[in-house]
Coordinates of C-alpha atoms in Angstrom, one line a residue:
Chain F
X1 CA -193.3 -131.7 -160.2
X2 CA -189.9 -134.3 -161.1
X3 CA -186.8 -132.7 -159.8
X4 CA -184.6 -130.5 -161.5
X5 CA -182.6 -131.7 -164.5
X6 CA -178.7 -131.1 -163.4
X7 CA -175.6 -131.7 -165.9
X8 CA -172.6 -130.8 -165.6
X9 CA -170.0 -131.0 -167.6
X10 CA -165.8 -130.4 -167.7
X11 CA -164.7 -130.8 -171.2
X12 CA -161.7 -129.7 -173.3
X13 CA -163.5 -129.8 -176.5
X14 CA -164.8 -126.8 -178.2
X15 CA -169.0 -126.6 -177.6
X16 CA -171.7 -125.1 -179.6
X17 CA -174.0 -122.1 -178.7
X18 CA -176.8 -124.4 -178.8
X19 CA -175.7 -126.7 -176.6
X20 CA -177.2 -128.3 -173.3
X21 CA -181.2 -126.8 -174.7
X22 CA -182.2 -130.1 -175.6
X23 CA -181.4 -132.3 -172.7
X24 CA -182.7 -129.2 -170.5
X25 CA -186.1 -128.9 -172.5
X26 CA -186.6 -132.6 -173.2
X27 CA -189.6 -132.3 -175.0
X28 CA -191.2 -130.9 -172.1
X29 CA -193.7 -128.1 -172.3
X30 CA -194.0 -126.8 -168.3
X31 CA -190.5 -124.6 -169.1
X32 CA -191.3 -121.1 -170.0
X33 CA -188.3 -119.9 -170.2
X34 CA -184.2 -120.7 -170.4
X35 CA -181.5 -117.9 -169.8
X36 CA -178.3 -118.8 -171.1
X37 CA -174.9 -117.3 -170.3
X38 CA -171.6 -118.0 -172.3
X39 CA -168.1 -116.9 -171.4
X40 CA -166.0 -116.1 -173.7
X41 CA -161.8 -115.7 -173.7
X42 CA -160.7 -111.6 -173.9
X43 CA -157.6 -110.7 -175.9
X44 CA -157.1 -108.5 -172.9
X45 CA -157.3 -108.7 -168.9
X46 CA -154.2 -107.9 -166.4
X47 CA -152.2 -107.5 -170.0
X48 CA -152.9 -105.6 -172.7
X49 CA -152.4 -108.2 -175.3
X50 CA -153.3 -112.0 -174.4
X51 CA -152.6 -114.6 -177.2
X52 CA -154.1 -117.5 -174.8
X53 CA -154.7 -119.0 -171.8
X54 CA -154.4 -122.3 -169.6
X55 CA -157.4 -123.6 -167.7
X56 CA -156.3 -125.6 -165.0
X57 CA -159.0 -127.9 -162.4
X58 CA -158.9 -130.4 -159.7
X59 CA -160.6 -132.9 -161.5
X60 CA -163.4 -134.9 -159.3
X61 CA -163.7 -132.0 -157.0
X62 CA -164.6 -129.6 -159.9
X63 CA -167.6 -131.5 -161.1
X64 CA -168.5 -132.0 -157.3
X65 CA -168.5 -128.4 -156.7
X66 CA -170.5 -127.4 -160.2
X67 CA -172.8 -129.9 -158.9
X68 CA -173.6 -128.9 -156.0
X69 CA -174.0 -124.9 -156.9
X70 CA -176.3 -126.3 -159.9
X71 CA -178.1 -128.1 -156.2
X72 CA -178.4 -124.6 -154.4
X73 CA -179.6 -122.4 -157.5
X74 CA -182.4 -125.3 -157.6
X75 CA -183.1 -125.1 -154.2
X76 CA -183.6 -121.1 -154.5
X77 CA -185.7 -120.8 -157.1
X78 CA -188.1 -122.7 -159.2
X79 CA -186.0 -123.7 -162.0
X80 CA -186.6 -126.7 -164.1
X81 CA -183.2 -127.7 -165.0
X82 CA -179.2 -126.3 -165.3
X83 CA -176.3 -126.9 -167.5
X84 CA -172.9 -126.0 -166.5
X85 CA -170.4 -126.8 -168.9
X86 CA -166.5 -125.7 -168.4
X87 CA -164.0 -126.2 -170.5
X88 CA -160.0 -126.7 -169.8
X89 CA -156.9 -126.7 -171.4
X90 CA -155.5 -124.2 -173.7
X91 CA -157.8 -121.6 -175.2
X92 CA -157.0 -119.0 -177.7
X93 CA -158.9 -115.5 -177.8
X94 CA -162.8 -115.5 -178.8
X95 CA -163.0 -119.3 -178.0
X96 CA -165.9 -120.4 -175.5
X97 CA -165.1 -121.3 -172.1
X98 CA -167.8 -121.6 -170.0
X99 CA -171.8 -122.2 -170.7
X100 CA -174.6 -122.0 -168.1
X101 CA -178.5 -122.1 -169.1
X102 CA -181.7 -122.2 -166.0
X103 CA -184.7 -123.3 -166.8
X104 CA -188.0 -122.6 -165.7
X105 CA -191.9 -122.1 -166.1
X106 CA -190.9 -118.3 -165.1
X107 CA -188.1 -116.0 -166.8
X108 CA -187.5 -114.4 -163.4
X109 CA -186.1 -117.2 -161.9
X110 CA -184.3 -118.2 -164.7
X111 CA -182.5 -115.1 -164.6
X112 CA -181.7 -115.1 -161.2
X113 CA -180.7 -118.9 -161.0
X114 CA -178.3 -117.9 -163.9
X115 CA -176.3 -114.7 -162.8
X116 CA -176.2 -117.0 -158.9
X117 CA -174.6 -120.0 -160.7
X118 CA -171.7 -118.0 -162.1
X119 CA -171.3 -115.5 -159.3
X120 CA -170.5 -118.7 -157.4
X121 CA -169.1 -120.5 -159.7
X122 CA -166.2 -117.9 -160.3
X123 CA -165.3 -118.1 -156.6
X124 CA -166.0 -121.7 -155.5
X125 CA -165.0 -124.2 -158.4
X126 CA -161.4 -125.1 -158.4
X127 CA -160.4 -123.4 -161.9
X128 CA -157.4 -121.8 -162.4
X129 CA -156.3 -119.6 -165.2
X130 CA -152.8 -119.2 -166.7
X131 CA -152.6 -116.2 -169.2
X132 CA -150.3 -116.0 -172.0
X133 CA -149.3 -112.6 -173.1
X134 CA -146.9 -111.3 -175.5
X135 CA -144.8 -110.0 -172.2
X136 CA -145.0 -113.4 -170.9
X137 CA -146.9 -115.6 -168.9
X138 CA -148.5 -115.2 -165.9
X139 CA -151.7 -116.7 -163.1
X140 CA -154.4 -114.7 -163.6
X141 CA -155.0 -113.1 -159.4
X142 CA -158.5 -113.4 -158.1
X143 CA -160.6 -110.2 -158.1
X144 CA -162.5 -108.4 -155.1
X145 CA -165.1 -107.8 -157.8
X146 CA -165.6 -111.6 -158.1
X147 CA -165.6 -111.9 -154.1
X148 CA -168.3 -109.2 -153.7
X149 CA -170.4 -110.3 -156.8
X150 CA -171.1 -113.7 -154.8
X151 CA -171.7 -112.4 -151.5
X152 CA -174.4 -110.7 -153.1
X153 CA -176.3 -113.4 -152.9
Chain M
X1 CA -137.4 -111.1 -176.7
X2 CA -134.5 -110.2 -178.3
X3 CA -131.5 -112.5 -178.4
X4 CA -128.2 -110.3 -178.2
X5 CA -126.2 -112.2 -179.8
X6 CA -128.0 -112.2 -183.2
X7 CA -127.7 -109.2 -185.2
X8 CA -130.8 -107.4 -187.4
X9 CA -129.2 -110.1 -190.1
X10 CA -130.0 -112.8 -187.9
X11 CA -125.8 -113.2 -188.1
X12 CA -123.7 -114.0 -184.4
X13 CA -122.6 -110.5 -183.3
X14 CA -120.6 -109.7 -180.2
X15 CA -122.2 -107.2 -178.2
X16 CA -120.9 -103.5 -177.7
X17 CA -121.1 -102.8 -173.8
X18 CA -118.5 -99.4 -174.1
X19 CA -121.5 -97.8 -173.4
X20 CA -122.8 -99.7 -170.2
X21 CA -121.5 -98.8 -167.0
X22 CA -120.1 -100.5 -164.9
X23 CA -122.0 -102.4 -162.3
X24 CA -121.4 -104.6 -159.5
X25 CA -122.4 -108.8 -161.0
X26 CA -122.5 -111.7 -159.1
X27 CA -123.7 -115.2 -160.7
X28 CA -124.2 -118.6 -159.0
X29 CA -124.4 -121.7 -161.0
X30 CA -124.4 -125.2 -159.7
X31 CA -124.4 -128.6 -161.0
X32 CA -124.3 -132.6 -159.7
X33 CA -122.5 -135.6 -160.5
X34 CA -124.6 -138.6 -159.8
X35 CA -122.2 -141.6 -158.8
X36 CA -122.5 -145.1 -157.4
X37 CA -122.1 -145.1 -153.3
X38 CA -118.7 -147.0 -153.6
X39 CA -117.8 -144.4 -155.4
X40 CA -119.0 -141.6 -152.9
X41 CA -117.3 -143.6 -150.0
X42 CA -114.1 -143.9 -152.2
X43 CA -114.1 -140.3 -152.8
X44 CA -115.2 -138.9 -149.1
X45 CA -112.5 -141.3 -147.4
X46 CA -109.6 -139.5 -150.1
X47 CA -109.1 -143.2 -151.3
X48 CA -109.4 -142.7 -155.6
X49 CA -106.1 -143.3 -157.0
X50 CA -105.9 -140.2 -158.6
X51 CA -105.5 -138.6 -155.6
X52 CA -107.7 -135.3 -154.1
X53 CA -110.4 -135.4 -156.2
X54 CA -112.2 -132.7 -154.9
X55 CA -108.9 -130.0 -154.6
X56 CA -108.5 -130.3 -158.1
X57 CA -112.2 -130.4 -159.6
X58 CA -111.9 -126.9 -157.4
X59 CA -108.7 -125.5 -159.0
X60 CA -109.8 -126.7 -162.6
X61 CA -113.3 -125.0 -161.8
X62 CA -111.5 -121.4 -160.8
X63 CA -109.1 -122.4 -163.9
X64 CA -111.9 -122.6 -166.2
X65 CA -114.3 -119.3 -164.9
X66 CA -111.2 -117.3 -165.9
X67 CA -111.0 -119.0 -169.8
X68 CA -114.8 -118.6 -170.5
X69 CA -113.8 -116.2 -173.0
X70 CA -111.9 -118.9 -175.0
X71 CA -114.6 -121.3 -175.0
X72 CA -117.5 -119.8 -175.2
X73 CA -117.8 -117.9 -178.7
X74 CA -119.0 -114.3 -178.1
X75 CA -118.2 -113.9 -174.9
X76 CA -116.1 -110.8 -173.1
X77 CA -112.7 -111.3 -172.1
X78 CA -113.5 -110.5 -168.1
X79 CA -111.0 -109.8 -165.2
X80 CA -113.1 -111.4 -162.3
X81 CA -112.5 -109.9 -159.2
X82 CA -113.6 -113.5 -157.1
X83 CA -114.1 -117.6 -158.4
X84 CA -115.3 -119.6 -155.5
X85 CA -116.1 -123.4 -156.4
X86 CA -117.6 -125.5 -153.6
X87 CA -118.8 -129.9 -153.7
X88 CA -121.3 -131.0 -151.1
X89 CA -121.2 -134.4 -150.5
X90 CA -125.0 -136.3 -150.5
X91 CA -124.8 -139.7 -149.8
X92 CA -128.7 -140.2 -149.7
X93 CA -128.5 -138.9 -152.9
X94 CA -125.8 -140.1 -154.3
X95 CA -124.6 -137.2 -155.9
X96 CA -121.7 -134.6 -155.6
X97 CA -123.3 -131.4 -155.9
X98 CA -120.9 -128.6 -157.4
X99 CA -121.7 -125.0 -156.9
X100 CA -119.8 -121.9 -158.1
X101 CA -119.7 -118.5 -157.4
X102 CA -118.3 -115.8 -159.8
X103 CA -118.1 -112.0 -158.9
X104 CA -116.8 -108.7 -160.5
X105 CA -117.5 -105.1 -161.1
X106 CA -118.0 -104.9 -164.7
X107 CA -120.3 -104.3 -167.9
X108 CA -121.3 -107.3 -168.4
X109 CA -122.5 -110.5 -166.4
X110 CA -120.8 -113.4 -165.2
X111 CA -123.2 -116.2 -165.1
X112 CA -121.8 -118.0 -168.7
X113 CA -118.2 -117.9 -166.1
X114 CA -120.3 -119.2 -162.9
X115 CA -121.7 -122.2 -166.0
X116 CA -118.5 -122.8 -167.0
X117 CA -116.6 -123.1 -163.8
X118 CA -119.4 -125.8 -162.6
X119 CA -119.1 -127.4 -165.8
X120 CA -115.4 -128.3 -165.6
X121 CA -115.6 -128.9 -162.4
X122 CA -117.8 -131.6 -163.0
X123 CA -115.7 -133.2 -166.2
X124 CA -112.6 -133.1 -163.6
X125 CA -114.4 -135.0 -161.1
X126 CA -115.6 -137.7 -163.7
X127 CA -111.6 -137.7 -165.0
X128 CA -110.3 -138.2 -161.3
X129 CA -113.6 -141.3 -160.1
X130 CA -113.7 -142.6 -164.2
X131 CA -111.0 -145.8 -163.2
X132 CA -113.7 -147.0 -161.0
X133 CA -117.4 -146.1 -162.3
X134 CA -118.0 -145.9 -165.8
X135 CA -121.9 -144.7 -165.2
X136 CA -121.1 -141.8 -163.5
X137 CA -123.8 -139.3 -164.9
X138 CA -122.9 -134.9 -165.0
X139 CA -126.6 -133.4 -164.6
X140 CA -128.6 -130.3 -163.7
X141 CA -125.8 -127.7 -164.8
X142 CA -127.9 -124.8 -164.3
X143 CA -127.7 -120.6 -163.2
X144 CA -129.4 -120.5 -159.6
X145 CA -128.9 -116.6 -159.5
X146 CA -127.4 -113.5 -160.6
X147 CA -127.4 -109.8 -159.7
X148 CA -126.6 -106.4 -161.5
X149 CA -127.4 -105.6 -165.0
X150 CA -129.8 -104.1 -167.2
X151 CA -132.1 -106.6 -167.0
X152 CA -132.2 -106.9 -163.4
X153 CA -131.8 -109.6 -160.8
X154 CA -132.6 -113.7 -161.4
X155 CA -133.3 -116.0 -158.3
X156 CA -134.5 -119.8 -160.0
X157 CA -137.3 -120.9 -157.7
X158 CA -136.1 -123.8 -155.8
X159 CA -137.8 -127.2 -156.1
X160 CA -138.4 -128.6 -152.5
X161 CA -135.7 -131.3 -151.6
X162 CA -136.8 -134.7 -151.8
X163 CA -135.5 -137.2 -149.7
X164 CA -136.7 -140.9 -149.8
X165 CA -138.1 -143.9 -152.3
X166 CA -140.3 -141.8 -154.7
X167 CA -141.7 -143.2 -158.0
X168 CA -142.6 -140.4 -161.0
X169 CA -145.4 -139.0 -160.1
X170 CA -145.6 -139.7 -155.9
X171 CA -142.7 -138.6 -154.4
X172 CA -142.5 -139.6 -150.7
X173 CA -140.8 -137.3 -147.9
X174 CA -139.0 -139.5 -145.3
X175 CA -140.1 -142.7 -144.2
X176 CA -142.2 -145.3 -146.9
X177 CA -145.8 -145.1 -146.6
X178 CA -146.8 -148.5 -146.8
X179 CA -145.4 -149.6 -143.1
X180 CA -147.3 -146.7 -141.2
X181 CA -150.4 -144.2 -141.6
X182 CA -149.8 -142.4 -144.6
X183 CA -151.4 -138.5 -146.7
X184 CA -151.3 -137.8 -149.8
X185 CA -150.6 -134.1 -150.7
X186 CA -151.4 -132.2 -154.0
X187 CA -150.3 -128.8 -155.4
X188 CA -152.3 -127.2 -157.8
X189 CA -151.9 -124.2 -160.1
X190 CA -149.6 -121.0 -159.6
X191 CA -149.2 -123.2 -156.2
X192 CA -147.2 -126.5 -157.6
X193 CA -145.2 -123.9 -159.3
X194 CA -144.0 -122.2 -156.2
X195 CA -143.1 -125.3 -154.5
X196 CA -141.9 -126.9 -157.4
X197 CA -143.6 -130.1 -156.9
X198 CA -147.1 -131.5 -157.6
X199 CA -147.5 -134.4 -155.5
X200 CA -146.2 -136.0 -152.6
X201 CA -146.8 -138.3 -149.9
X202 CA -146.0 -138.0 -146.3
X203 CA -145.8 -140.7 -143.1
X204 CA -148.9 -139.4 -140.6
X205 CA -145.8 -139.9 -138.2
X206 CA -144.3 -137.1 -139.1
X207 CA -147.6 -134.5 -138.3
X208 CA -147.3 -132.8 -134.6
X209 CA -150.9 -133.2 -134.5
X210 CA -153.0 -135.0 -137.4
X211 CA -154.5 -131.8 -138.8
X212 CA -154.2 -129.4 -141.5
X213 CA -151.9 -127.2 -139.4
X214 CA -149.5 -129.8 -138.1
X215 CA -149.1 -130.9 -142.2
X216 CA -148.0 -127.2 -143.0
X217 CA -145.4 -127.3 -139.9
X218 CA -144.4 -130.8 -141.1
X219 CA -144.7 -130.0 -144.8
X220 CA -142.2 -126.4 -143.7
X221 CA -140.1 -128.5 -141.2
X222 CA -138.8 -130.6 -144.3
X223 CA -138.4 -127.7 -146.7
X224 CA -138.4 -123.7 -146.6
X225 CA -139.7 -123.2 -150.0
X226 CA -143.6 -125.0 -148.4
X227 CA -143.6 -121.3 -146.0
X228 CA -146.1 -120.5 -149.2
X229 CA -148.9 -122.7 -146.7
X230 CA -149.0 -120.5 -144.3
X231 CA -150.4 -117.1 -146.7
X232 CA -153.7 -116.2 -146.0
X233 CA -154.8 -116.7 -149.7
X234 CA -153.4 -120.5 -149.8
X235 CA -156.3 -123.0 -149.8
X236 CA -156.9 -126.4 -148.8
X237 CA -159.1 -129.4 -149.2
X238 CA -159.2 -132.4 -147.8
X239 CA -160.9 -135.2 -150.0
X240 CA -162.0 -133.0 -152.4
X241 CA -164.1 -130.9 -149.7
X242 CA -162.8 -127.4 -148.4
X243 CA -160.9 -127.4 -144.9
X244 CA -159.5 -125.1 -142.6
X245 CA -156.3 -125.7 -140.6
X246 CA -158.3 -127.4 -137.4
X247 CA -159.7 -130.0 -140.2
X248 CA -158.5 -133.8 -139.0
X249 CA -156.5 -135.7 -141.6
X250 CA -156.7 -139.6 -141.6
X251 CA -154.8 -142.3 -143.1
X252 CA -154.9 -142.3 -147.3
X253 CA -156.7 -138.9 -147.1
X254 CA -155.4 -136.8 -150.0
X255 CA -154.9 -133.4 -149.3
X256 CA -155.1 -130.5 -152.3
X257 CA -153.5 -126.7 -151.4
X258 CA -154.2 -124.5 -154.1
X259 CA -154.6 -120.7 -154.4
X260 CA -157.9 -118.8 -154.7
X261 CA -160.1 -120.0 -157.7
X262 CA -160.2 -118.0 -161.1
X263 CA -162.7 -119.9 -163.3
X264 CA -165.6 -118.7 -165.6

């Protein structure tokens, strides 16, 4: 068996809702199955009434980190191949900001590899969000949530 | 947000504050005038031909809080009950720094007299140096705080003073980097605006002990507002990997403090 496929990418462009499947399935026929996850931006959160927000990242450590929790959700379960892409910069209610899809011969470890890489990914890579909202602007705090979603794993 | 000095017309309107009671208001304002060193040295030693430079920047300052009302379109007509204008001298610098201080108990606030004061103060000190620097430059008039009112106390957060040869961009604390050991610090996020600075770069001479923790006491030594290290929920990597306080820091290492991550 080759190694998992990994990409990662940190964009500010917009991205499509088909995008990563190709370079993940490669005309390969072993992968059974591919879970895909897509985040979108909320017109509400700490405020009531977001108009946008600000995604700022430590560019170089950010791909290093996506990177590496693309590694450990490879080395968990069987998966074929991940793509993490995050986008930065301004983004207005109902856009796209993050996309992750697992890969495998297997749906269950596609499912799992999924839900692991963004349970981790919303406490480990440097992102930082700055909300607008029509009382102002403000850093988005972290959430316990978040903290004990990942330490589920 | 409503500006209250437009009317529903859009038209300038003076605001009605008979119905406001009266509070106690306080406003600080300050301001610089960068100058050439000769001209510091000229000024410090009393030696400008105009004579005290600084007592009468001072008097046209206090002079000035109390006209705001003539100046300034829509403002009250207020009886302060205290003016204080005070110069600081930075020859590192080379700036005077002006700061003013009006008070009163009133109904409505006093930073536009704090502005104005600070303002004049700095055109008098150009008037009274002019004869021997032309490029004298009046910047950073700005309101550092005010108290009382309806809309509640103001405190501008401080930017970290910067002493030393920085460029745009990498701004150096203290000694230059190039003739000793030198780290490279980043703030990120909510972080950078807390401290008011992104980047810096600091001699490894100046650490205790060439760690994490010895940057922070370094890093706080230099500058109050950089206490923001030391919370619990301030991170830190060093070259781009996650590091506690105990981590080693070597020469060119750059060193990131952000706050906890919010992605996804």
């Amino acid at each position: 068996m080759s190694d998992p496929r990994i990409i990662v990418t940190v964009q500010e462009a917009a991205f499509a809702f088909d995008e990563g499947y190709a370079a993940l399935l490669d005309n390969r026929c072993d992968i059974g199955a591919v879970v895909g996850f897509t985040g979108l931006v909320r017109d509400f959160n700490e405020a009531p009434e977001v108009t946008a927000l600000t995604l700022e990242h430590y560019p170089g450590m950010t791909e290093r980190a996506l990177g590496d929790i693309a590694a450990q959700a490879c080395a968990r379960w069987a998966l074929t191949g991940v793509v993490i892409i995050h986008r930065v910069g301004r983004l207005v209610p109902g856009d796209p900001i993050v996309r992750v899809l697992a890969a495998s011969a297997h749906r269950r470890d596609a499912f799992e590899g999924c839900d692991f890489i963004m349970d981790i990914l919303k406490t480990r890579a440097p992102f930082w969000k700055k909300e607008h909202a029509t009382q102002g602007d403000y850093w988005v705090k972290e959430r316990e949530s978040d903290a004990g979603d990942a330490a589920r794993w | 947000m409503q500006l209250t000095h437009l009317n529903t017309h859009g038209e300038a309107n003076m605001v009605d504050i008979g119905n406001k009671d009266p509070s106690h208001r306080e406003a600080v304002a300050s301001g610089r005038v960068r100058m050439a060193p000769a001209t510091l040295e000229l000024l410090g030693a009393g030696e400008l031909p105009k004579g005290d430079v600084l007592a009468t920047a001072r008097i046209a300052g206090i002079q000035a809080a109390k006209r705001t009302a003539e100046l300034i379109p829509l403002c009250h007509a207020l009886s302060l009950s205290k003016v204080s204008v005070d110069f600081t001298l930075d020859r590192d610098a080379g700036v005077v720094k002006v700061e003013a201080l009006c008070r009163l108990t009133g109904r409505t606030g006093v930073e536009m007299e704090a502005l104005t004061a600070v303002s004049v103060a700095c055109l008098t000190l150009y008037d009274m140096c002019k004869a021997v620097d032309k490029e004298m430059v009046i910047e950073a008039i700005q309101l550092e705080s005010k108290q009382g009112g309806v809309r509640g106390d103001y405190q501008r957060t401080r930017a970290p003073l910067v002493t030393g040869d920085g460029t745009p961009g990498e701004v150096s604390l203290g000694g230059r980097c190039e003739l000793s050991p030198c780290v490279k610090v980043k703030f990120l996020a909510e972080l950078r605006e807390r401290v008011g600075i992104s980047e810096l770069s600091l001699s490894l001479d100046r650490l205790q002990s060439r760690d994490v923790a010895g940057l922070k006491a370094a890093l706080i030594a230099q500058d109050a507002s950089f206490a923001v290290l030391e919370e619990q929920r301030t991170l830190c990597a060093i070259n781009q990997v996650m590091a506690n306080d105990a981590a080693l820091i070597t020469d060119e290492d750059e060193v990131a403090f952000f706050p906890p991550v919010t992605g996804g």
